[in-house]
XYZ file of C-alpha atoms in Angstrom:
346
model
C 77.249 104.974 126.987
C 77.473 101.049 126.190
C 79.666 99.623 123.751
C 77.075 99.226 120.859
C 76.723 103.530 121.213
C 80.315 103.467 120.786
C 80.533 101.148 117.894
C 77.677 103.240 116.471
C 80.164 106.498 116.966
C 82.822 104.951 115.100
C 80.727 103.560 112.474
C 79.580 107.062 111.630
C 83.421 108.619 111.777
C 84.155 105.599 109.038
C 83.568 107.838 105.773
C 85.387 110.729 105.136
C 84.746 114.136 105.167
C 84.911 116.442 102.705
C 86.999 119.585 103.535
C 88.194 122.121 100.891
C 88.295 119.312 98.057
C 90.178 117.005 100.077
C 88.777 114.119 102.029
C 89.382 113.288 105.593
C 89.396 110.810 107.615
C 88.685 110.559 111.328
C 89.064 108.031 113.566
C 88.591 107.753 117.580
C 89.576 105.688 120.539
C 86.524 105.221 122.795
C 87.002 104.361 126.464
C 83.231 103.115 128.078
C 82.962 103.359 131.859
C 79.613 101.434 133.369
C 80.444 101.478 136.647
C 77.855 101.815 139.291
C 80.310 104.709 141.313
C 77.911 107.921 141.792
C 81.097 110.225 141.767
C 81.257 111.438 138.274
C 85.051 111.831 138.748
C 85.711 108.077 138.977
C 83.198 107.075 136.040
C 85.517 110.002 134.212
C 88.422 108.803 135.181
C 87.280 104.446 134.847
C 86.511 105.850 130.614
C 89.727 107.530 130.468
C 91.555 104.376 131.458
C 89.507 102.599 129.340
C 90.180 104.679 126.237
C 93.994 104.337 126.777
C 93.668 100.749 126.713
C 91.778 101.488 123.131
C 94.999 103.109 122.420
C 97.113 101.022 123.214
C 95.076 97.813 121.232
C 95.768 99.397 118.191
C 93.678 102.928 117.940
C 90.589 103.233 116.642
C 88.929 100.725 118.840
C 86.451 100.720 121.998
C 87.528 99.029 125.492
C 85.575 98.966 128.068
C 86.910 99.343 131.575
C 87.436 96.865 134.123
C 89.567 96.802 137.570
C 92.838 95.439 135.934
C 93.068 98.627 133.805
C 94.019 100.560 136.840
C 97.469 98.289 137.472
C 97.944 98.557 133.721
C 97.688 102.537 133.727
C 100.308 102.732 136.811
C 102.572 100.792 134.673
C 102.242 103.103 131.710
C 102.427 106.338 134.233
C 105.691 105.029 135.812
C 106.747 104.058 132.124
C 106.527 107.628 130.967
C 108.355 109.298 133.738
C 111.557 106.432 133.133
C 111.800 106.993 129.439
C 112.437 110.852 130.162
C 115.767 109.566 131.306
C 116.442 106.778 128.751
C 118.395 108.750 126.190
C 120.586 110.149 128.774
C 121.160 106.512 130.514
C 121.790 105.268 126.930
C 119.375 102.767 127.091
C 117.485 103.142 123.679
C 118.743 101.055 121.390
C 118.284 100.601 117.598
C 118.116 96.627 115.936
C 117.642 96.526 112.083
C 116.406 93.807 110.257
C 117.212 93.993 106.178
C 114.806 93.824 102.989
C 115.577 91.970 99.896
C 115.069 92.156 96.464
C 113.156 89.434 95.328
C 114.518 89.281 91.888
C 118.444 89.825 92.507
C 118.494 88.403 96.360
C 120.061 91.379 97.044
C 120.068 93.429 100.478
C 118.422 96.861 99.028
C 117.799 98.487 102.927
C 117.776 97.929 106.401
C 115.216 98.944 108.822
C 115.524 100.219 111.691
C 113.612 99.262 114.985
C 113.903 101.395 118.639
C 114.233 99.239 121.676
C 114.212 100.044 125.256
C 116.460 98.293 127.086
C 114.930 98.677 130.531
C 116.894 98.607 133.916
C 114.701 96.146 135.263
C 112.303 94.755 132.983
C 114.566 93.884 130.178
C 114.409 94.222 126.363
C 110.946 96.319 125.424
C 109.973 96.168 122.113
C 107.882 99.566 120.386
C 104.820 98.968 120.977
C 104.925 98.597 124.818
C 106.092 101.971 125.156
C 105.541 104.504 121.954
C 102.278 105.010 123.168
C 103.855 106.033 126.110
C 106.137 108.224 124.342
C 103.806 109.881 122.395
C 101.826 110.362 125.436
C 104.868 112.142 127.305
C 105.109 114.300 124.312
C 108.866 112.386 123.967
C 108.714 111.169 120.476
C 109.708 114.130 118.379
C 113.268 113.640 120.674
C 113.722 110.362 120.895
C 112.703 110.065 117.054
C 115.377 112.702 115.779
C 117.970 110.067 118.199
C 116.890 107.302 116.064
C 117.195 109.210 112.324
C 120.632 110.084 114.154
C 121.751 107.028 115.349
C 120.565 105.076 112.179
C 122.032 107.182 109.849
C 125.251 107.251 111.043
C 125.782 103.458 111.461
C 124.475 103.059 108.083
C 127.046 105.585 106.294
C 129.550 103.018 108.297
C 128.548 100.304 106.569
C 128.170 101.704 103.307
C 131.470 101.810 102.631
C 131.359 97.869 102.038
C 127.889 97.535 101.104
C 127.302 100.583 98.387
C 123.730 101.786 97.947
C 122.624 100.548 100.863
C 119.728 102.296 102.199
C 117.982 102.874 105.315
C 114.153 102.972 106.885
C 113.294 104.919 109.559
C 109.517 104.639 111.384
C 108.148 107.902 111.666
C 105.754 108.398 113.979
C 102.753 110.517 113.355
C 103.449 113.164 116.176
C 107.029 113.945 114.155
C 105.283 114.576 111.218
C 106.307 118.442 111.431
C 108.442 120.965 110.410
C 110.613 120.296 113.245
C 111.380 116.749 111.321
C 112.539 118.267 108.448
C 115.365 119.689 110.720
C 115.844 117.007 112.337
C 116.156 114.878 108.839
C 119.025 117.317 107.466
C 120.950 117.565 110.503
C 121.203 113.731 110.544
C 121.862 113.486 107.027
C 124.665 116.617 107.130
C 126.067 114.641 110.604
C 126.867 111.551 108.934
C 126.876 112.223 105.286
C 124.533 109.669 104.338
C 122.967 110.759 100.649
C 119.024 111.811 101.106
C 118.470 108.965 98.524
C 119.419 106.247 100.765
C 117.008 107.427 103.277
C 113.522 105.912 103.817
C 110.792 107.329 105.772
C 108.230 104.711 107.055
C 104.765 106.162 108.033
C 101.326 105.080 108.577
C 98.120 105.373 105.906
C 96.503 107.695 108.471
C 99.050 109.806 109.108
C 100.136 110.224 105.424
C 96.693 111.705 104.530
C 96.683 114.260 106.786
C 97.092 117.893 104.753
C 99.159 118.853 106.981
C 101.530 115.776 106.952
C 101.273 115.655 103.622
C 102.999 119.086 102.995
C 105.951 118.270 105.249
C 106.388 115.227 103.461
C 106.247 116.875 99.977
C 109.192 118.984 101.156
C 111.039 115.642 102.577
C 110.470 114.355 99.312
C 112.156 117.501 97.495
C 115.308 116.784 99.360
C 115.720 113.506 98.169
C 114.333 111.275 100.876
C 111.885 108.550 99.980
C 108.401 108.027 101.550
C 107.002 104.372 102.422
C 103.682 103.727 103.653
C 103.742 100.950 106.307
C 101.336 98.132 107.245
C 99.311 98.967 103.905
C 96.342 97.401 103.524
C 94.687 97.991 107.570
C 94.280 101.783 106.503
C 91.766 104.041 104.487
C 93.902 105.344 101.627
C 92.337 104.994 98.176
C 94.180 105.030 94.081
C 92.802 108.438 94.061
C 94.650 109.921 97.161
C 97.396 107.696 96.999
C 97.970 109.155 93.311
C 98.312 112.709 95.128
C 100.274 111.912 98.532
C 104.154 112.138 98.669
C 104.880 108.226 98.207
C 107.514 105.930 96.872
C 106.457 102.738 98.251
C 103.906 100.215 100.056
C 104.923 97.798 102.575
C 102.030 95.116 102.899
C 100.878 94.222 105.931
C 102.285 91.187 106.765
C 98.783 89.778 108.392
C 98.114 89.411 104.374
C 101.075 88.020 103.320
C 100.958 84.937 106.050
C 97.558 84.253 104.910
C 98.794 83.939 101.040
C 98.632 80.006 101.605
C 94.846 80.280 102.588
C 92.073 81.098 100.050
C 92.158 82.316 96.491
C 90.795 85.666 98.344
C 93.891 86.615 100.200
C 95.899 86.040 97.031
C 93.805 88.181 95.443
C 94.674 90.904 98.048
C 97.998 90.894 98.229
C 97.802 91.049 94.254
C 95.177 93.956 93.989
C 98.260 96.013 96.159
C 100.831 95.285 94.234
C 99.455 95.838 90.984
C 98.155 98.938 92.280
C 101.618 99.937 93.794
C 102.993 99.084 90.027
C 100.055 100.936 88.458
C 101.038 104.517 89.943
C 104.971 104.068 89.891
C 105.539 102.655 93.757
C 107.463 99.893 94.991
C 106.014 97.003 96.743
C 107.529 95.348 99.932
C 105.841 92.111 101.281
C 106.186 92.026 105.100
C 106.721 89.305 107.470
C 108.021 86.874 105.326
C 108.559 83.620 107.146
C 108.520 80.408 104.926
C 110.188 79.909 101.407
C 106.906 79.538 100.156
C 105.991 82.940 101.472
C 108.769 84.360 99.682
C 108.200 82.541 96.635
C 104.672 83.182 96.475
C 105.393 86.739 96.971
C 108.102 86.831 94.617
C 104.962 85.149 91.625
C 102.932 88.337 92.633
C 105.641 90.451 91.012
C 106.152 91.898 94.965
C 109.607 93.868 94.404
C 110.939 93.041 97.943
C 110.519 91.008 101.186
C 111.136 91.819 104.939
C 111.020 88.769 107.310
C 112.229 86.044 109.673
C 112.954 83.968 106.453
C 116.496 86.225 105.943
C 116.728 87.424 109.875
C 115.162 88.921 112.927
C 116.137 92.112 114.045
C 120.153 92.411 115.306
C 121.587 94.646 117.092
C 124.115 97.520 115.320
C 127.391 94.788 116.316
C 125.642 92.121 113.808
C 124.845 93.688 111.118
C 128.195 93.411 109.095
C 128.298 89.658 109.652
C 124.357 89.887 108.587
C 125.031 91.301 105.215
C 128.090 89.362 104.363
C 125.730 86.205 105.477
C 123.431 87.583 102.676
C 125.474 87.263 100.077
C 125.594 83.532 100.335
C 122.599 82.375 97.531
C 121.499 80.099 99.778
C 120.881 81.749 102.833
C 119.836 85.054 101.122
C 117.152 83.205 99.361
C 117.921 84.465 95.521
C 117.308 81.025 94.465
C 113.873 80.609 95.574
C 111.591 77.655 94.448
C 107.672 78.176 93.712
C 107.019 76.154 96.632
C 108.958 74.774 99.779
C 109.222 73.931 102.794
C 108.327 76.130 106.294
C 111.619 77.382 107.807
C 113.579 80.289 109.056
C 116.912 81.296 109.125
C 116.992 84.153 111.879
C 120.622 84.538 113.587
């Protein structure tokens, strides 16, 4: 197999299928091994390196092997058997980074984002080890840490900052019954109110029938379903009209493009108004500039996420992060139709 037959494979996964009324969709990572070994256990094992590297790009994608992969798949093997110790070495740790209302300047919700603080290789940041995680079969623990962990510091600070909600990333291997659990005992542990919790999850894992029921019943306890990065998936009006959701993040690629041609405007407006059109909220991510935010904020976008208000902090900052919100001109209420590129991260 070359890397055209896999691009043809994908192509012909790309439309849904049809199952029981409801429509599918399948994707697949494709690893492509065209090494001149004879022993069919090395060209097996070159493709499965390869297709982990597919993984790891972003799913959904082809790599084709080469002899770097092999350092690259030691790293993620001695990865996977470290993080089986992190909870107990304490060295997960949750940063959250806040979302505004674009009309008020408000702080509606926080969002919280794992790191790994690694013994040796420092601060890691998701995506160079959920993959690993989910690999290890570790995310449905180290997930029901975070929902823990983030609850509890945000009932803390609710007590000064009422309403204040919270955003979880869900990934898609928690997406069972065992998350449902693990969402009441968090919520009964730090008596945060179900309506101040946010589930974040991905377009393909929110139209899965399966997810989708678990999600309806997350949904009857009070608990509010986002769909991140929206805009890179498959979801239509028609299933989005029928899956458990209260809200669409946009991918930020789309809203840093907003200053580029009349077409990307006209992206970021087809979501919202189609957010607005079925009852959902609509949160423009990876807002950097005051004209980002401002342009954003012309779109009718309800809220923005970005470097503009803050990076990520750590748990100790956040008070001093929402009192530094307050200020009009830091929090960005006042926001002109056009301005100057800046950030104000702490």
């Amino acid at each position: 197999m070359d890397m055209q037959m896999a691009e043809r494979l994908q192509e012909a996964l790309a439309d849904p299928f049809d199952i029981a009324g409801h429509q599918l969709f399948v994707s697949a990572s494709i690893g492509v091994a065209t090494t001149p070994a004879i022993d069919p256990d090395t060209i097996l094992r070159d493709a499965d390196t390869a297709m982990y590297q597919a993984k790891k790009s972003g799913r959904n994608r082809c790599a084709a092997f080469h002899p770097g992969l092999h350092e690259q798949t030691s790293r993620h093997l001695r990865l996977a058997s470290e993080l089986h110790g992190a909870l107990e070495r304490n060295e997960l740790r949750v940063f959250y980074q806040p979302l505004l209302s674009l009309t008020s300047g408000e702080v509606t919700a926080l969002e919280a984002l794992l790191r790994w603080e690694h013994p040796s290789e420092g601060m890691l940041f998701p995506e160079e080890f959920i993959t690993v995680a989910e690999d290890a079969g570790l995310m449905p623990a180290i997930g029901a840490w975070v929902l823990l962990e983030a609850c509890s510091q945000t009932a803390g600070w609710t007590q000064d900052h009422s309403g204040l909600s919270i955003s979880v990333n869900v990934s898609r291997h928690q997406i069972t019954e065992e998350l449902i659990g693990h969402v009441q005992s968090a919520l009964a542990t730090s008596g945060l109110s179900p309506n101040q919790l946010v589930l974040e999850v991905t377009e393909s894992a929110v139209i899965t029938i399966a997810n989708v029921a678990v999600l309806e019943r997350l949904r009857e306890i009070g608990i509010r379903i986002s769909v991140d990065d929206f805009g890179t998936g498959y979801s239509s009006l028609v299933q989005l009209q029928e899956l458990p959701v209260d809200e669409l993040k946009i991918d930020r690629a789309f809203v840093q493009r907003l200053a580029g041609t009349d077409a990307d405007a006209a992206i970021v407006t087809s979501i919202i108004e189609l957010a607005h059109t079925i009852g959902l909220n609509a949160v423009a991510e990876g807002v950097e500039t005051v004209a980002q935010a401002a342009a954003v904020r012309s779109l009718g976008c309800d809220s923005g996420q970005g470097f503009l208000w803050s990076r990520p902090v750590g748990s100790s900052s956040v008070p001093a992060l929402l009192q530094r919100l307050k200020n009009p001109e830091l929090s960005g209420r006042s926001l002109p139709s056009s301005g100057a590129r800046g950030a104000t991260p702490l």
